[in-house]
Amino acid sequence: MASSVITVLRRGKATMRRTVVPPLLDTIYPPRCLACTEFTDSAHGLCSSCWRETHFIAGSACACCGVPLVGVAVEGDVCDSCQRHPPAWDRGAAAMLYHGAGRRMVLALKHADRLDMVPALARWMAAAGRDILAGTDLVVPVPLHWRRLLGRRYNQSAELARAIARQSGRRAVPDLLQRRRATTAQKQMDRAARAANQSGAIAVHPRRAALIRGSAVTVIDDVLTTGATLSACTEALRAAGAARVDVLVLCRVAFGESRDV
């Protein structure tokens, strides 16, 4: 009898948390748009103005980097850039373009402590990379050097990786990759300079190496520009025996957009 009463009380508390607490919190702290400061009750978390400025990648996209393809395209097609400079990884996907509200969300997540954005951003990424995640074993973030981590207090790619892994039922290993040396900020660097900057900077954590052999790994990052950082991660994973390496990013820089990341 006592145990059944306890069970009923626990269920009641759980129901209250689901049905009463969220509306109460929304009344005290009305939800704001993920990309600006406007109040919004939209299910997707964006006000109408920012929704129009968010360029989600839908339809035909490059199988390697996720950039939208123009004209008639079929599954597996690769963009001109990836044909000229084949990436080190196998497949890639992106949720949106690094433009407008997408750019603002990336910068807020990276520099403005907006960890509240992570669940929504991770859902968009998981949807964009559904096919990739279905066949992956490990979800890992691009690592930050410890000095940069101290300054930011968190690795935004690691937070996205954890959320994506939870939502997709995959295993997240946030410390699988390490950044062995601090690299120069890559703003305005061209492809060759970025590759040189990342060369030898990333390695597999010695204690995690056994997890990689024969595994399919998906590397998570916030923005894909030239792919230098993701290539460095891929090379380290392949050297450790990964059977497959794919990448999944929040935003793809494309069509001559500014490289301010």
CSV table of C-alpha atoms in Angstrom, one decimal:
chain,number,residue,atom,x,y,z
A,1,MET,CA,0.0,0.0,0.0
A,2,ALA,CA,2.7,2.4,1.0
A,3,SER,CA,4.7,1.7,-2.1
A,4,SER,CA,1.7,2.3,-4.4
A,5,VAL,CA,1.0,5.7,-2.7
A,6,ILE,CA,4.6,6.7,-3.2
A,7,THR,CA,4.4,5.7,-6.9
A,8,VAL,CA,1.2,7.8,-7.3
A,9,LEU,CA,2.9,10.8,-5.7
A,10,ARG,CA,6.0,10.4,-7.8
A,11,ARG,CA,3.8,10.3,-11.0
A,12,GLY,CA,1.9,13.3,-9.8
A,13,LYS,CA,5.1,15.3,-9.3
A,14,ALA,CA,6.4,14.2,-12.7
A,15,THR,CA,3.1,15.3,-14.3
A,16,MET,CA,3.3,18.6,-12.5
A,17,ARG,CA,6.9,19.2,-13.8
A,18,ARG,CA,5.7,18.5,-17.3
A,19,THR,CA,2.4,20.4,-17.3
A,20,VAL,CA,2.7,23.2,-14.7
A,21,VAL,CA,6.3,24.2,-14.4
A,22,PRO,CA,7.1,25.0,-18.1
A,23,PRO,CA,4.1,27.4,-18.5
A,24,LEU,CA,4.9,29.0,-15.1
A,25,LEU,CA,8.5,29.6,-16.2
A,26,ASP,CA,7.3,30.9,-19.5
A,27,THR,CA,5.1,33.4,-17.7
A,28,ILE,CA,7.9,34.6,-15.4
A,29,TYR,CA,10.6,34.4,-18.1
A,30,PRO,CA,8.9,34.7,-21.5
A,31,PRO,CA,10.9,32.8,-24.2
A,32,ARG,CA,13.0,35.0,-26.5
A,33,CYS,CA,14.1,34.4,-30.0
A,34,LEU,CA,17.3,32.4,-30.4
A,35,ALA,CA,18.7,34.9,-32.8
A,36,CYS,CA,17.7,38.2,-31.3
A,37,THR,CA,16.1,39.7,-28.1
A,38,GLU,CA,12.4,39.6,-29.3
A,39,PHE,CA,9.8,37.6,-27.3
A,40,THR,CA,8.4,34.7,-29.2
A,41,ASP,CA,6.1,31.8,-28.6
A,42,SER,CA,7.1,30.0,-31.8
A,43,ALA,CA,7.7,26.3,-31.5
A,44,HIS,CA,10.9,26.5,-33.4
A,45,GLY,CA,12.3,29.3,-31.2
A,46,LEU,CA,12.7,32.0,-33.7
A,47,CYS,CA,10.7,35.2,-34.2
A,48,SER,CA,9.1,35.7,-37.6
A,49,SER,CA,11.8,38.1,-38.7
A,50,CYS,CA,14.7,35.9,-37.8
A,51,TRP,CA,12.9,32.8,-39.2
A,52,ARG,CA,12.8,34.6,-42.6
A,53,GLU,CA,16.6,35.3,-42.2
A,54,THR,CA,17.5,31.7,-41.4
A,55,HIS,CA,18.6,29.9,-44.5
A,56,PHE,CA,18.0,26.3,-43.7
A,57,ILE,CA,19.6,23.9,-46.1
A,58,ALA,CA,16.9,21.9,-47.7
A,59,GLY,CA,16.6,19.9,-51.0
A,60,SER,CA,19.7,18.9,-52.9
A,61,ALA,CA,23.0,19.4,-51.1
A,62,CYS,CA,26.6,18.4,-51.5
A,63,ALA,CA,27.2,14.9,-50.1
A,64,CYS,CA,30.6,16.0,-48.8
A,65,CYS,CA,30.1,19.4,-47.3
A,66,GLY,CA,26.4,20.1,-47.2
A,67,VAL,CA,26.3,23.2,-49.3
A,68,PRO,CA,23.1,23.6,-51.4
A,69,LEU,CA,23.4,22.5,-55.0
A,70,VAL,CA,22.1,24.6,-57.8
A,71,GLY,CA,20.1,23.1,-60.7
A,72,VAL,CA,19.3,19.4,-61.2
A,73,ALA,CA,21.1,17.2,-58.7
A,74,VAL,CA,20.7,13.7,-57.3
A,75,GLU,CA,21.7,12.1,-54.1
A,76,GLY,CA,25.4,11.7,-53.8
A,77,ASP,CA,26.3,14.7,-56.0
A,78,VAL,CA,29.3,16.7,-54.9
A,79,CYS,CA,29.8,20.5,-55.3
A,80,ASP,CA,32.5,22.0,-57.5
A,81,SER,CA,34.6,23.0,-54.5
A,82,CYS,CA,34.7,19.5,-53.1
A,83,GLN,CA,35.6,18.2,-56.6
A,84,ARG,CA,38.5,20.6,-56.7
A,85,HIS,CA,39.5,20.0,-53.1
A,86,PRO,CA,38.2,16.6,-52.0
A,87,PRO,CA,37.7,16.6,-48.2
A,88,ALA,CA,39.4,14.1,-46.0
A,89,TRP,CA,36.1,12.8,-44.5
A,90,ASP,CA,33.5,10.6,-46.2
A,91,ARG,CA,30.2,12.5,-45.9
A,92,GLY,CA,29.1,15.8,-44.5
A,93,ALA,CA,25.9,17.7,-43.7
A,94,ALA,CA,25.0,21.2,-42.4
A,95,ALA,CA,21.8,22.5,-41.0
A,96,MET,CA,21.9,26.1,-42.4
A,97,LEU,CA,24.0,28.7,-44.1
A,98,TYR,CA,26.3,31.0,-42.2
A,99,HIS,CA,24.3,34.0,-43.1
A,100,GLY,CA,21.7,36.3,-41.4
A,101,ALA,CA,20.2,34.8,-38.3
A,102,GLY,CA,22.3,31.7,-38.7
A,103,ARG,CA,25.5,33.7,-38.3
A,104,ARG,CA,24.1,35.6,-35.3
A,105,MET,CA,23.2,32.3,-33.6
A,106,VAL,CA,26.7,30.9,-34.1
A,107,LEU,CA,28.4,34.0,-32.7
A,108,ALA,CA,26.0,34.1,-29.7
A,109,LEU,CA,26.6,30.4,-28.9
A,110,LYS,CA,30.4,30.8,-29.2
A,111,HIS,CA,30.9,34.2,-27.5
A,112,ALA,CA,27.8,35.1,-25.5
A,113,ASP,CA,27.2,32.1,-23.2
A,114,ARG,CA,24.0,31.2,-25.0
A,115,LEU,CA,24.0,27.6,-23.9
A,116,ASP,CA,20.2,27.8,-23.8
A,117,MET,CA,20.3,27.6,-27.6
A,118,VAL,CA,22.0,24.2,-27.7
A,119,PRO,CA,18.9,21.9,-27.6
A,120,ALA,CA,17.2,23.6,-30.5
A,121,LEU,CA,20.4,23.9,-32.6
A,122,ALA,CA,21.2,20.3,-32.0
A,123,ARG,CA,17.7,19.3,-33.2
A,124,TRP,CA,18.3,21.1,-36.5
A,125,MET,CA,21.7,19.5,-36.9
A,126,ALA,CA,20.3,16.0,-36.0
A,127,ALA,CA,17.6,16.4,-38.6
A,128,ALA,CA,20.1,17.6,-41.3
A,129,GLY,CA,22.4,14.7,-40.5
A,130,ARG,CA,19.8,12.0,-39.9
A,131,ASP,CA,21.3,9.6,-42.5
A,132,ILE,CA,24.8,10.1,-41.2
A,133,LEU,CA,23.9,9.6,-37.5
A,134,ALA,CA,21.9,6.5,-38.3
A,135,GLY,CA,25.2,4.7,-39.2
A,136,THR,CA,27.6,6.3,-36.7
A,137,ASP,CA,29.0,4.7,-33.5
A,138,LEU,CA,30.7,7.7,-31.9
A,139,VAL,CA,29.8,11.5,-31.9
A,140,VAL,CA,32.8,13.6,-31.1
A,141,PRO,CA,33.4,17.4,-31.1
A,142,VAL,CA,36.2,19.4,-32.6
A,143,PRO,CA,38.4,20.1,-29.5
A,144,LEU,CA,39.4,23.5,-28.1
A,145,HIS,CA,42.9,24.2,-26.7
A,146,TRP,CA,42.8,24.3,-22.9
A,147,ARG,CA,43.8,28.0,-22.9
A,148,ARG,CA,40.9,28.9,-25.2
A,149,LEU,CA,38.6,26.7,-23.1
A,150,LEU,CA,39.5,28.6,-20.0
A,151,GLY,CA,38.6,31.8,-21.7
A,152,ARG,CA,35.2,30.6,-23.1
A,153,ARG,CA,34.4,28.3,-20.1
A,154,TYR,CA,32.9,25.7,-22.5
A,155,ASN,CA,33.4,24.2,-25.9
A,156,GLN,CA,30.4,25.0,-28.0
A,157,SER,CA,31.0,22.0,-30.3
A,158,ALA,CA,31.2,19.6,-27.3
A,159,GLU,CA,27.8,21.0,-26.0
A,160,LEU,CA,26.3,20.4,-29.5
A,161,ALA,CA,27.8,16.9,-29.7
A,162,ARG,CA,26.4,15.9,-26.3
A,163,ALA,CA,22.9,17.1,-27.3
A,164,ILE,CA,23.0,15.5,-30.7
A,165,ALA,CA,24.1,12.2,-29.2
A,166,ARG,CA,21.2,12.3,-26.7
A,167,GLN,CA,18.7,13.0,-29.3
A,168,SER,CA,19.9,10.4,-31.8
A,169,GLY,CA,20.7,7.6,-29.3
A,170,ARG,CA,24.4,7.6,-30.2
A,171,ARG,CA,27.5,7.7,-27.9
A,172,ALA,CA,29.2,11.0,-27.3
A,173,VAL,CA,32.9,11.0,-26.4
A,174,PRO,CA,33.7,14.7,-25.8
A,175,ASP,CA,37.4,14.1,-25.0
A,176,LEU,CA,38.2,11.7,-27.8
A,177,LEU,CA,40.2,14.4,-29.7
A,178,GLN,CA,42.7,16.8,-28.1
A,179,ARG,CA,44.2,20.0,-29.4
A,180,ARG,CA,47.9,19.6,-28.8
A,181,ARG,CA,48.9,23.2,-29.5
A,182,ALA,CA,47.1,26.5,-29.7
A,183,THR,CA,46.4,27.7,-33.2
A,184,THR,CA,46.1,31.2,-34.5
A,185,ALA,CA,42.6,32.6,-35.1
A,186,GLN,CA,41.6,31.8,-38.7
A,187,LYS,CA,39.6,34.8,-39.6
A,188,GLN,CA,40.4,36.0,-43.1
A,189,MET,CA,42.9,33.1,-43.7
A,190,ASP,CA,42.7,31.4,-47.1
A,191,ARG,CA,42.4,27.6,-47.6
A,192,ALA,CA,46.2,27.0,-47.6
A,193,ALA,CA,46.9,29.1,-44.5
A,194,ARG,CA,44.1,27.4,-42.6
A,195,ALA,CA,45.5,24.0,-43.5
A,196,ALA,CA,49.0,25.0,-42.4
A,197,ASN,CA,47.6,26.4,-39.2
A,198,GLN,CA,45.8,23.2,-38.3
A,199,SER,CA,48.6,20.8,-39.4
A,200,GLY,CA,49.5,18.5,-36.5
A,201,ALA,CA,47.4,20.4,-34.0
A,202,ILE,CA,44.9,17.7,-33.3
A,203,ALA,CA,45.4,14.2,-31.9
A,204,VAL,CA,43.5,11.3,-30.4
A,205,HIS,CA,43.4,11.1,-26.6
A,206,PRO,CA,45.6,8.1,-25.8
A,207,ARG,CA,43.0,6.7,-23.3
A,208,ARG,CA,40.3,6.8,-26.0
A,209,ALA,CA,42.2,5.3,-28.9
A,210,ALA,CA,40.7,1.8,-28.4
A,211,LEU,CA,37.2,3.2,-29.0
A,212,ILE,CA,38.1,4.3,-32.5
A,213,ARG,CA,39.4,1.2,-34.2
A,214,GLY,CA,36.8,-0.1,-36.7
A,215,SER,CA,34.2,2.6,-35.6
A,216,ALA,CA,32.2,5.0,-37.7
A,217,VAL,CA,32.8,8.5,-36.2
A,218,THR,CA,30.8,11.7,-36.7
A,219,VAL,CA,32.7,14.9,-35.9
A,220,ILE,CA,30.6,17.9,-34.8
A,221,ASP,CA,31.5,21.6,-35.3
A,222,ASP,CA,29.6,24.8,-35.4
A,223,VAL,CA,30.8,26.2,-38.7
A,224,LEU,CA,32.4,24.6,-41.8
A,225,THR,CA,34.5,27.1,-43.9
A,226,THR,CA,37.4,25.5,-45.8
A,227,GLY,CA,37.3,22.3,-43.8
A,228,ALA,CA,40.9,22.6,-42.5
A,229,THR,CA,40.0,21.9,-38.9
A,230,LEU,CA,37.6,19.1,-39.7
A,231,SER,CA,40.3,17.6,-42.0
A,232,ALA,CA,42.8,17.6,-39.2
A,233,CYS,CA,40.3,15.8,-37.0
A,234,THR,CA,39.6,13.3,-39.7
A,235,GLU,CA,43.3,12.6,-40.3
A,236,ALA,CA,43.8,11.9,-36.6
A,237,LEU,CA,40.8,9.6,-36.5
A,238,ARG,CA,41.9,7.6,-39.6
A,239,ALA,CA,45.4,7.2,-38.2
A,240,ALA,CA,43.8,5.7,-35.1
A,241,GLY,CA,41.9,3.2,-37.2
A,242,ALA,CA,38.4,4.7,-37.7
A,243,ALA,CA,36.5,2.8,-40.4
A,244,ARG,CA,34.5,5.9,-41.4
A,245,VAL,CA,34.6,9.6,-40.6
A,246,ASP,CA,31.7,11.9,-41.3
A,247,VAL,CA,31.1,15.5,-40.3
A,248,LEU,CA,28.0,17.4,-39.2
A,249,VAL,CA,28.0,21.2,-38.7
A,250,LEU,CA,25.5,23.8,-37.7
A,251,CYS,CA,26.4,26.2,-40.4
A,252,ARG,CA,28.2,26.1,-43.8
A,253,VAL,CA,30.0,29.2,-45.1
A,254,ALA,CA,29.1,29.4,-48.8
A,255,PHE,CA,28.5,31.7,-51.7
A,256,GLY,CA,31.3,34.2,-50.7
A,257,GLU,CA,30.0,34.8,-47.2
A,258,SER,CA,32.4,36.5,-44.7
A,259,ARG,CA,34.9,34.2,-43.0
A,260,ASP,CA,34.7,35.8,-39.5
A,261,VAL,CA,34.9,32.5,-37.7
